[in-house]
XYZ file of C-alpha atoms in Angstrom:
676
model
C 6.313 43.084 -42.220
C 9.336 41.584 -43.148
C 11.270 40.142 -40.310
C 14.940 41.172 -41.102
C 16.922 38.262 -42.411
C 19.522 38.585 -39.178
C 19.704 41.622 -35.959
C 17.444 38.742 -34.094
C 17.999 40.475 -30.481
C 15.376 43.596 -30.244
C 14.346 44.518 -33.280
C 13.247 40.798 -34.006
C 11.187 40.531 -30.956
C 9.468 44.000 -31.568
C 8.712 42.790 -35.288
C 7.086 39.164 -33.602
C 4.964 41.082 -31.082
C 3.517 43.610 -34.134
C 2.740 40.529 -36.025
C 1.630 38.637 -32.879
C -0.816 40.916 -33.502
C -1.037 40.429 -28.932
C -3.018 37.779 -29.210
C -3.039 34.772 -26.618
C -0.342 33.869 -29.053
C 3.235 35.270 -28.734
C 5.049 33.936 -31.961
C 8.012 34.063 -31.649
C 9.700 31.162 -33.981
C 11.971 31.130 -36.590
C 13.304 33.791 -35.753
C 16.987 34.103 -35.698
C 17.076 34.537 -32.087
C 19.731 34.911 -30.162
C 18.508 35.915 -26.556
C 15.047 35.416 -25.141
C 12.732 37.546 -25.571
C 11.974 39.896 -22.160
C 9.143 40.945 -22.671
C 5.685 39.465 -23.851
C 1.625 40.701 -24.664
C 0.232 40.354 -20.970
C -2.754 37.836 -22.383
C -1.163 35.520 -23.721
C -1.610 32.112 -23.480
C 1.205 30.325 -25.153
C 5.385 31.325 -26.119
C 5.983 29.376 -29.499
C 10.073 30.450 -29.609
C 11.212 27.542 -31.617
C 13.703 27.035 -34.201
C 15.667 30.402 -32.696
C 19.350 30.341 -32.780
C 18.798 30.270 -28.533
C 21.932 28.794 -26.094
C 19.972 29.571 -22.564
C 17.080 30.563 -20.721
C 17.233 33.873 -18.221
C 17.282 32.870 -15.040
C 14.495 34.516 -13.979
C 11.922 33.689 -17.378
C 10.182 31.248 -15.343
C 8.967 34.161 -13.001
C 8.647 36.345 -15.990
C 6.402 33.444 -17.656
C 4.869 32.399 -15.121
C 0.812 32.739 -16.452
C 1.930 30.520 -19.270
C 0.085 27.794 -20.506
C 1.573 26.607 -23.568
C 5.739 26.508 -24.266
C 7.632 25.676 -27.216
C 11.204 26.155 -27.281
C 11.604 23.626 -29.639
C 14.955 23.721 -33.027
C 17.174 25.787 -30.535
C 20.530 25.296 -29.303
C 20.101 25.298 -25.873
C 22.119 23.509 -22.650
C 20.052 23.248 -19.871
C 16.687 24.795 -18.877
C 17.205 27.148 -16.203
C 15.564 26.066 -12.614
C 13.441 29.170 -12.340
C 10.949 27.275 -14.119
C 9.199 25.468 -11.426
C 7.768 29.804 -11.324
C 4.959 28.505 -13.955
C 2.428 26.740 -11.997
C -0.047 27.240 -14.495
C 2.354 25.320 -17.818
C 0.536 22.396 -19.622
C 2.656 21.892 -22.912
C 5.938 21.936 -22.836
C 8.279 21.709 -26.186
C 11.797 21.653 -25.732
C 12.957 18.335 -28.944
C 16.126 19.576 -31.228
C 18.708 21.016 -28.160
C 21.387 19.995 -26.820
C 19.961 19.062 -23.242
C 21.843 16.827 -21.324
C 19.225 16.571 -17.989
C 16.617 18.353 -16.805
C 15.815 20.305 -14.250
C 15.401 18.855 -10.647
C 12.632 21.665 -9.741
C 10.548 20.151 -13.286
C 8.674 18.207 -10.971
C 6.946 21.258 -9.575
C 5.060 21.069 -12.864
C 1.739 19.824 -11.039
C -0.354 20.532 -13.614
C 1.919 20.201 -17.184
C 0.278 17.316 -19.432
C 3.012 16.823 -22.541
C 6.174 17.233 -22.404
C 8.628 16.164 -24.791
C 11.849 16.302 -25.309
C 12.980 14.414 -28.333
C 16.371 14.736 -29.882
C 18.180 15.661 -26.899
C 21.581 14.323 -25.613
C 19.858 13.383 -22.786
C 20.724 9.321 -20.484
C 18.237 9.513 -17.120
C 15.479 11.333 -16.034
C 15.960 12.408 -12.279
C 13.266 10.776 -9.800
C 11.432 13.650 -9.575
C 9.949 13.766 -12.976
C 7.477 10.789 -10.997
C 5.697 14.102 -9.204
C 4.684 14.978 -12.191
C 0.689 13.842 -11.759
C -0.838 16.135 -14.437
C 1.163 14.277 -17.304
C -0.410 12.255 -19.570
C 2.190 11.653 -22.742
C 5.738 12.176 -22.989
C 8.178 12.471 -25.676
C 11.952 11.000 -25.140
C 12.583 10.206 -28.564
C 16.405 10.046 -30.155
C 17.513 10.733 -26.869
C 20.831 8.682 -25.187
C 18.546 6.161 -22.885
C 20.043 3.037 -22.260
C 17.860 2.158 -19.874
C 14.349 3.584 -19.169
C 14.027 5.189 -16.421
C 12.112 2.966 -13.478
C 11.308 6.421 -11.982
C 8.837 6.378 -14.705
C 6.781 3.590 -13.730
C 5.738 5.706 -10.669
C 3.214 8.117 -13.076
C 0.685 4.361 -14.531
C -1.632 5.982 -12.882
C -1.520 9.090 -14.832
C 1.222 9.108 -18.045
C -0.695 7.701 -20.992
C 1.364 8.199 -24.126
C 5.373 7.337 -23.903
C 7.072 7.391 -26.921
C 9.848 5.326 -26.866
C 11.904 5.315 -30.137
C 15.495 6.350 -31.508
C 17.334 4.921 -28.178
C 20.020 2.899 -28.230
C 18.771 0.085 -25.207
C 20.066 -2.112 -23.727
C 18.402 -5.922 -24.541
C 16.382 -6.084 -21.951
C 14.715 -2.492 -21.597
C 14.221 -3.040 -26.183
C 12.468 -6.198 -25.390
C 9.755 -4.036 -22.430
C 9.216 -1.678 -25.068
C 8.605 -3.144 -28.224
C 5.045 -2.520 -28.484
C 5.798 0.989 -28.475
C 8.021 1.743 -31.113
C 6.669 2.457 -33.856
C 7.376 0.587 -37.604
C 9.859 0.921 -39.383
C 10.987 -1.711 -42.205
C 15.013 -3.113 -42.425
C 15.107 -2.521 -45.736
C 13.786 -1.248 -48.987
C 11.804 -3.885 -50.071
C 9.555 -4.810 -47.604
C 8.470 -7.760 -49.333
C 12.595 -9.710 -49.257
C 13.669 -8.025 -45.990
C 12.430 -9.242 -42.603
C 10.723 -6.085 -40.840
C 10.084 -5.428 -37.110
C 6.518 -8.061 -36.729
C 5.758 -6.271 -32.860
C 2.369 -7.311 -31.324
C 1.034 -3.659 -31.586
C 3.015 -2.876 -35.475
C -0.266 -2.391 -37.265
C -2.363 0.044 -38.479
C -4.326 0.011 -35.820
C -1.938 0.617 -34.035
C -0.619 3.923 -36.424
C -4.246 4.767 -36.118
C -4.104 4.561 -32.581
C -0.851 6.818 -32.651
C -2.016 9.654 -34.783
C -5.508 9.702 -32.683
C -3.131 10.306 -29.349
C -1.254 12.949 -30.443
C -3.790 14.918 -32.549
C -5.677 18.293 -30.515
C -9.374 18.292 -32.239
C -10.603 20.234 -34.325
C -13.284 22.044 -34.936
C -14.495 24.936 -37.677
C -15.194 27.551 -35.376
C -12.648 28.113 -33.071
C -9.507 27.004 -34.956
C -7.253 25.953 -32.346
C -3.096 25.136 -32.470
C -2.353 21.447 -33.683
C 1.089 21.611 -31.224
C 1.209 17.559 -32.394
C 1.428 17.192 -36.516
C 2.448 13.694 -37.903
C 3.213 12.825 -40.913
C 1.322 10.068 -43.017
C 3.358 9.695 -45.471
C 5.815 8.669 -43.057
C 3.735 6.829 -40.096
C 6.177 8.138 -37.355
C 5.547 11.074 -35.189
C 6.542 14.658 -35.466
C 6.555 16.820 -31.941
C 7.494 20.131 -34.173
C 4.355 23.286 -33.384
C 2.857 24.157 -36.418
C 0.401 27.880 -35.251
C -2.865 28.949 -36.434
C -3.347 32.389 -36.600
C -6.379 32.976 -33.964
C -5.569 30.439 -31.148
C -8.819 30.034 -28.927
C -9.036 32.590 -25.535
C -7.943 29.293 -23.546
C -5.051 26.196 -23.837
C -8.012 23.928 -21.824
C -10.830 24.426 -24.339
C -8.235 22.245 -26.336
C -6.665 20.430 -24.313
C -6.243 16.735 -25.553
C -8.985 15.463 -23.280
C -8.932 11.143 -23.635
C -13.286 11.472 -24.192
C -12.051 13.778 -25.989
C -13.904 13.608 -30.073
C -11.571 13.887 -32.798
C -11.486 13.468 -36.705
C -11.390 10.318 -37.901
C -8.187 9.494 -38.841
C -9.312 7.677 -42.383
C -10.983 10.477 -43.264
C -7.836 12.902 -42.665
C -6.173 10.564 -44.777
C -8.361 11.061 -47.232
C -8.676 14.367 -47.510
C -12.099 14.281 -46.622
C -13.742 16.801 -44.402
C -17.560 17.629 -43.965
C -18.732 20.632 -41.827
C -21.085 17.970 -39.707
C -19.932 17.842 -36.500
C -21.341 14.419 -35.920
C -19.763 12.898 -39.014
C -16.432 15.091 -37.759
C -16.491 13.156 -34.132
C -15.655 10.191 -33.712
C -14.936 8.175 -30.027
C -10.928 8.172 -29.057
C -11.115 4.869 -27.706
C -13.523 2.807 -29.857
C -12.901 -0.723 -29.829
C -12.390 0.505 -33.261
C -8.778 2.238 -32.842
C -6.584 1.205 -31.735
C -5.469 4.368 -28.929
C -6.789 2.356 -26.079
C -4.174 -1.190 -27.387
C -2.047 1.966 -27.010
C -3.120 3.018 -23.479
C -2.500 -0.514 -22.066
C 0.460 -0.867 -24.206
C 2.367 1.797 -21.795
C 0.829 1.204 -18.671
C 2.109 -2.607 -18.928
C 5.319 -1.134 -19.508
C 4.725 1.384 -17.148
C 3.825 -1.069 -14.499
C 7.242 -3.355 -15.146
C 9.160 -0.092 -15.398
C 6.953 0.653 -11.757
C 8.389 -3.363 -10.333
C 12.372 -2.570 -10.865
C 11.298 1.138 -9.007
C 9.537 -0.787 -5.855
C 12.442 -3.797 -6.134
C 14.934 -1.529 -5.749
C 15.979 -1.883 -2.085
C 17.745 1.314 -2.899
C 14.355 3.310 -2.878
C 13.267 1.086 0.646
C 15.714 1.861 2.984
C 13.129 4.630 5.171
C 10.124 2.611 3.923
C 11.946 0.077 6.023
C 12.558 2.313 8.756
C 9.193 3.936 9.139
C 7.799 -0.082 8.609
C 10.259 -0.303 12.245
C 8.508 2.541 14.088
C 4.831 0.740 12.920
C 5.423 -2.836 14.356
C 6.912 -1.028 17.708
C 4.154 1.151 17.623
C 2.091 -1.865 17.460
C 3.437 -4.467 20.051
C 4.244 -2.505 23.209
C 1.799 -2.483 25.610
C -1.171 -0.070 25.127
C -2.638 2.008 28.218
C -6.146 3.593 28.638
C -5.317 7.638 28.415
C -8.430 8.236 28.917
C -9.365 6.719 32.647
C -8.172 10.052 34.538
C -11.054 11.777 33.049
C -13.840 9.037 32.467
C -15.713 9.511 35.848
C -14.503 12.798 37.843
C -18.391 14.144 35.821
C -20.232 11.927 37.953
C -18.093 10.452 40.600
C -18.882 14.442 42.596
C -22.900 13.302 43.505
C -21.920 9.338 43.992
C -23.084 8.139 47.704
C -21.009 5.608 49.831
C -23.644 3.033 49.987
C -23.616 2.928 46.565
C -19.623 2.378 47.122
C -20.528 -0.206 50.179
C -22.682 -2.286 47.304
C -19.707 -2.027 45.072
C -16.978 -3.196 48.037
C -19.880 -6.034 49.215
C -20.204 -7.500 45.778
C -16.273 -7.668 45.651
C -15.925 -9.324 49.163
C -19.256 -11.500 48.769
C -17.906 -13.234 44.371
C -14.184 -13.370 45.520
C -15.021 -15.725 48.242
C -17.807 -17.656 46.152
C -14.942 -17.676 43.776
C -11.846 -19.061 45.709
C -14.649 -22.149 46.994
C -14.956 -22.597 43.252
C -11.691 -23.857 42.975
C -11.316 -25.024 46.039
C -14.623 -27.998 45.086
C -12.347 -27.844 41.908
C -9.419 -28.976 43.799
C -10.765 -30.969 45.855
C -13.584 -33.237 44.260
C -11.759 -33.197 40.889
C -7.966 -33.279 40.960
C -7.018 -34.251 44.031
C -8.620 -37.879 44.168
C -8.040 -38.485 39.985
C -4.537 -37.701 41.042
C -5.371 -39.839 43.748
C -7.048 -42.839 42.060
C -4.839 -42.239 39.378
C -8.129 -42.124 36.693
C -5.494 -40.034 35.042
C -1.404 -39.266 34.399
C -0.566 -36.259 35.120
C 0.654 -35.350 32.162
C -3.174 -35.163 31.489
C -3.539 -33.494 34.685
C -1.887 -30.875 33.840
C -3.295 -29.979 30.692
C -6.823 -29.780 32.152
C -6.230 -28.127 35.271
C -2.986 -26.326 34.586
C -2.107 -23.946 37.286
C -5.240 -23.544 39.241
C -3.884 -24.988 42.374
C -1.290 -22.189 42.591
C -4.097 -20.092 41.399
C -6.449 -21.037 43.996
C -3.171 -20.385 46.675
C -2.594 -16.806 45.877
C -6.583 -15.704 46.700
C -7.563 -18.349 48.901
C -4.311 -17.359 51.327
C -3.397 -13.522 49.976
C -5.905 -12.057 48.169
C -9.226 -13.073 49.380
C -7.587 -11.262 53.242
C -6.418 -8.778 52.112
C -9.694 -7.866 50.313
C -11.356 -9.352 54.078
C -8.752 -6.583 55.878
C -9.643 -3.643 53.827
C -12.950 -3.194 53.384
C -13.224 -3.989 57.342
C -12.080 -0.609 57.798
C -13.394 2.977 58.674
C -12.203 4.428 54.961
C -12.187 1.423 53.066
C -9.267 1.896 50.655
C -9.258 -1.771 48.261
C -7.154 0.228 45.194
C -3.694 -0.421 47.045
C -5.199 -4.941 47.632
C -5.046 -4.160 43.973
C -1.729 -2.645 43.421
C -0.045 -4.534 45.508
C -0.893 -7.785 44.411
C -1.578 -7.065 40.486
C 2.364 -8.520 39.011
C 0.494 -12.097 40.444
C -2.834 -11.441 38.120
C 0.160 -11.927 35.627
C -0.578 -16.241 37.040
C -3.975 -15.701 34.625
C -1.596 -15.867 30.870
C -0.921 -19.607 32.164
C -3.865 -20.501 32.646
C -5.955 -18.208 29.467
C -3.222 -20.056 26.725
C -3.817 -23.234 28.226
C -7.117 -22.961 28.408
C -8.266 -24.220 24.693
C -5.608 -26.796 24.518
C -7.625 -28.158 28.371
C -10.981 -28.166 26.656
C -9.890 -31.082 24.458
C -8.283 -32.996 26.434
C -11.175 -32.926 28.469
C -12.889 -34.045 25.323
C -11.247 -36.411 24.165
C -10.053 -37.943 27.814
C -14.199 -38.103 28.573
C -14.702 -40.965 26.015
C -13.410 -43.243 28.375
C -15.362 -45.445 31.063
C -13.509 -45.051 34.182
C -13.558 -41.336 33.584
C -16.714 -40.460 32.122
C -18.424 -42.360 35.736
C -15.616 -40.683 37.781
C -17.313 -36.830 36.288
C -20.482 -38.220 36.390
C -20.105 -39.259 40.338
C -18.303 -36.130 40.890
C -21.786 -34.109 39.250
C -24.124 -35.392 41.291
C -22.259 -34.426 45.348
C -24.742 -30.889 45.278
C -24.034 -30.221 48.802
C -20.417 -29.302 47.061
C -19.367 -28.328 43.621
C -23.202 -28.340 42.617
C -24.882 -29.151 38.896
C -22.227 -26.845 36.527
C -20.618 -29.066 34.786
C -16.408 -29.596 35.043
C -16.044 -27.690 32.039
C -18.173 -24.764 33.213
C -15.840 -24.741 36.228
C -13.082 -24.658 34.297
C -13.686 -21.454 33.181
C -14.139 -19.199 35.888
C -11.305 -18.549 36.677
C -10.767 -16.951 32.179
C -13.621 -14.745 33.149
C -12.036 -13.566 36.889
C -9.776 -10.206 35.954
C -12.965 -8.876 33.659
C -15.076 -9.236 36.676
C -12.721 -7.272 38.712
C -12.259 -4.677 36.265
C -15.485 -4.602 36.018
C -15.933 -3.891 39.719
C -13.335 -1.462 39.979
C -14.804 0.572 37.117
C -18.590 0.735 38.983
C -16.476 1.765 42.353
C -14.041 3.874 40.269
C -17.660 5.503 39.084
C -18.822 5.994 43.286
C -16.111 7.712 44.329
C -16.117 11.600 44.923
C -13.222 13.116 43.107
C -11.789 14.017 47.135
C -11.936 10.314 48.590
C -8.638 9.446 49.690
C -9.106 6.018 47.758
C -10.403 8.343 44.524
C -6.444 8.883 42.791
C -5.416 5.280 43.618
C -8.461 3.547 41.789
C -8.072 5.391 39.153
C -4.552 3.442 38.910
C -5.397 0.473 39.646
C -7.662 0.644 37.224
C -4.961 1.823 34.174
C -2.996 -1.171 35.935
C -5.902 -3.425 35.664
C -6.303 -2.833 32.045
C -2.376 -3.372 31.284
C -2.417 -6.802 32.450
C -5.562 -7.583 31.362
C -4.407 -6.658 27.771
C -1.439 -8.001 28.541
C -3.164 -11.464 29.195
C -4.701 -11.233 26.043
C -1.828 -10.831 24.151
C -0.400 -13.090 25.249
C -3.014 -15.588 24.505
C -2.240 -14.607 21.103
C 0.630 -15.225 20.729
C 0.198 -18.708 21.726
C -2.380 -19.083 19.575
C -0.139 -17.975 17.208
C 2.734 -19.641 17.774
C 0.388 -23.179 18.424
C -0.657 -22.238 14.525
C 2.835 -21.301 12.520
C 3.716 -25.678 14.424
C 0.939 -26.576 12.863
C 1.853 -25.088 10.139
C 5.010 -25.986 10.031
C 4.569 -29.651 10.048
C 2.500 -29.540 7.073
C 4.771 -27.293 4.535
C 7.963 -28.658 3.127
C 10.554 -26.223 3.468
C 8.923 -24.495 6.190
C 11.631 -25.797 9.118
C 13.884 -24.111 7.301
C 13.221 -21.009 7.355
C 11.942 -21.431 10.125
C 8.554 -21.016 10.334
C 8.282 -20.772 14.116
C 9.516 -17.550 15.187
C 8.878 -15.512 18.137
C 8.099 -12.307 16.421
C 6.180 -14.399 13.869
C 1.990 -14.142 13.334
C -0.175 -15.994 10.598
C -2.616 -14.330 8.521
C -4.844 -16.029 6.348
C -3.805 -18.186 3.933
C -6.032 -19.786 0.479
C -5.833 -20.237 -3.006
C -4.673 -18.079 -5.759
C -4.391 -17.881 -9.844
C -0.206 -15.801 -9.862
C -1.070 -14.117 -13.092
C 2.501 -12.581 -14.054
C 5.342 -11.960 -11.406
C 8.759 -10.034 -11.461
C 11.587 -11.046 -9.455
C 15.203 -9.679 -9.124
C 17.969 -11.135 -9.708
C 21.884 -9.935 -7.955
C 24.206 -11.463 -9.744
C 27.966 -10.785 -10.377
C 29.842 -7.827 -9.650
C 26.551 -6.994 -8.416
C 24.857 -6.388 -12.043
C 21.531 -6.490 -10.929
C 18.612 -7.911 -13.267
C 14.654 -8.694 -13.690
C 13.387 -11.664 -14.737
C 9.362 -12.441 -15.510
C 7.212 -15.216 -16.338
C 3.752 -15.543 -16.597
C 2.947 -19.558 -14.850
C -1.158 -18.228 -14.609
C -1.399 -21.458 -12.490
C -3.431 -21.713 -8.707
C -0.310 -21.584 -6.261
C -1.538 -21.445 -2.340
C -0.589 -18.799 -0.746
C -0.012 -18.538 3.534
C -0.060 -14.432 5.096
C 2.679 -13.848 7.666
C 2.748 -10.300 9.771
C 6.440 -10.628 7.636
C 6.279 -12.808 4.853
C 4.433 -14.424 1.664
C 4.529 -18.030 1.225
C 4.375 -19.520 -2.292
C 3.799 -23.415 -2.196
C 3.166 -26.166 -4.410
C 0.818 -29.290 -3.281
C 2.811 -31.781 -1.731
C 3.312 -35.573 -1.416
C 4.561 -37.010 1.981
C 2.820 -32.767 3.472
C 0.284 -31.230 2.926
C 2.305 -28.401 1.086
C 6.007 -28.067 -0.267
C 7.442 -24.025 -1.081
C 7.721 -22.936 -3.856
C 9.200 -19.214 -3.249
C 9.639 -16.977 -0.378
C 8.213 -13.467 -0.432
C 9.233 -11.294 2.398
C 7.365 -7.684 2.858
C 9.584 -5.642 4.646
C 9.742 -3.206 1.746
C 6.747 -1.589 1.879
C 3.938 -0.913 4.999
C 1.056 -1.312 2.294
C 2.706 -3.535 -0.313
C -1.123 -5.083 -1.863
C -3.141 -2.625 -4.287
C -5.831 -3.628 -6.618
C -5.298 -2.006 -9.808
C -7.778 -3.326 -11.523
C -11.538 -5.381 -10.964
C -10.104 -8.906 -11.345
C -6.099 -7.797 -10.989
C -3.905 -7.382 -7.218
C -0.974 -6.219 -7.189
C 1.896 -7.290 -3.929
C 5.965 -5.528 -3.601
C 7.165 -8.095 -1.940
C 11.521 -7.790 -0.670
C 13.190 -8.816 -4.172
C 9.329 -9.826 -6.329
C 6.887 -8.406 -7.462
C 3.031 -10.751 -8.031
C 0.081 -10.116 -10.143
C -2.997 -11.876 -9.020
C -5.992 -12.612 -10.852
C -8.849 -13.160 -8.438
C -12.795 -11.678 -7.614
C -12.610 -8.721 -6.302
C -13.758 -9.556 -2.795
C -10.885 -12.140 -2.632
C -8.437 -9.170 -3.504
C -10.284 -7.430 -1.489
C -9.519 -9.525 1.963
C -6.705 -10.142 0.341
C -5.331 -6.756 0.218
C -6.565 -5.596 3.338
C -4.983 -8.985 5.039
C -1.492 -7.721 3.776
C -2.078 -3.861 3.965
C -3.221 -4.724 7.864
C -1.105 -7.260 8.933
C 0.879 -5.207 11.371
C -2.383 -4.844 13.630
C -4.198 -7.635 13.057
């Protein structure tokens, strides 16, 4: 049936429908249409409206064609796409080449099944970040538009996007250099022998062949798949014009351009050869002989660099920083047990007073023994050493710490209070712990200094006068027994956990209706909080000690300064730095990105808020080369291959090359630095 020259509205639509024969392909191409058809065959999976005179699509276009999987509206006069396009959830391919578009709708990111998007030959200068939501996108053609810079949001598609076509855009110098490996080869003069040509790393026959393979549908003689993407082999350039066959497949999924698809070798097609044998017609799309693997590699390289620019943009880190602050606050607060209210109720009802009496007796006996031990340490060791001046006062303080204060608290206050409570009929021991809970913080000072105490005692024991005195004191069995001095100095470290165990047993054997039950729950919570606080202060003390050691051994660390109340050391070691991208802000707030490939080892030191990059020093062990703040991402480290890891700093992205075990260790330490 012959289509009339130009009336191009309803009559043309009817003619097109009769031509298509209600096949799964609704072909309305090159009919001179000025408006889109309102009705297409119900079973159509693809709609071709290319080569018409459409200036706009209906506002309900997406809703009306929600089941489409392929839409070709190229070679029209469209100035915009309707936001309603988001109501096409099945859409897998969208071709909008050769139109007058200046932007894409923000709702485009809702097309979660879109795999191919071609917007070549329009007036688009930028892409909205919603494009990054196209998690299934594998092919993107933005050639011959008005892009001065490639949108950094494309870097968010690095996991899925496998082919990016960018030819024909007025890119600035930095981005022109960035995408050089992806540009289609083109001579700059009529005589290739006399005129200099573009010589990029992949501008070879292998590159061109790979692009052809990437953009070609697999074809079988029995399938008659539509060729949506064709290549002009004479010009070696990509042509996205759609050329449909008369009988397309029932499901577009059968013709999808899968990366594992076997395709007809390009060499056979260029030579005009064909074969009915399926074996001879197949070749691996990613074989080493084709350029497709190189294209995918170079596309990935460009996308990772765009991802660097996106991650380093401060505008994208504000929300993350807020979340980071909340995350830090979460782990800096004192944790309280929330299950203690219910832990012992089930079994406590059956507990008898006899077991409760045994626990209270054990508490009293161990408290008397503990006080006697402290008295013996002070009376047998500390005071005689001080009187005989065997050790200096500074050394005595380092070894015995605040043991005299702890002794005074237990001997004068806590032990008498326990004795009195147990002597009463109801034996309300919980109130004793609640009244004296604040004094248990005395153990924080002792716990923090215990390691120094042991080291100092070991060092001074090499002196003959000290070793003789300690040996003589140990022989006084009636007072101190056969336990060594360092063993007795360990006793205060074990006391708070012992209280916790006794209170837990006591609560377990106290009926719920007992007068002391609720107070025991509160006392146990309070003790848990104090133990946690003591342990945290111990960790903080150790961290500050380690920070001081590192600051003294790293040149330039004092200028940071490295020692700060909030800072904690996490990990240190040598890593191979493959490359890095650094953001530099110049005059007038112009942002530039500097890339370099050191390809050498550095010594890295990880803290909860920054990563130091160092080299071997002269007068000190190490010298700081760069400081990378880790305040833009909660989890800035990501393993991107078996041997490569990417780390995002506030102004630098690092690419580390190491073995898999080392990468896993560092990635875990970096991403869990806030909870270590």
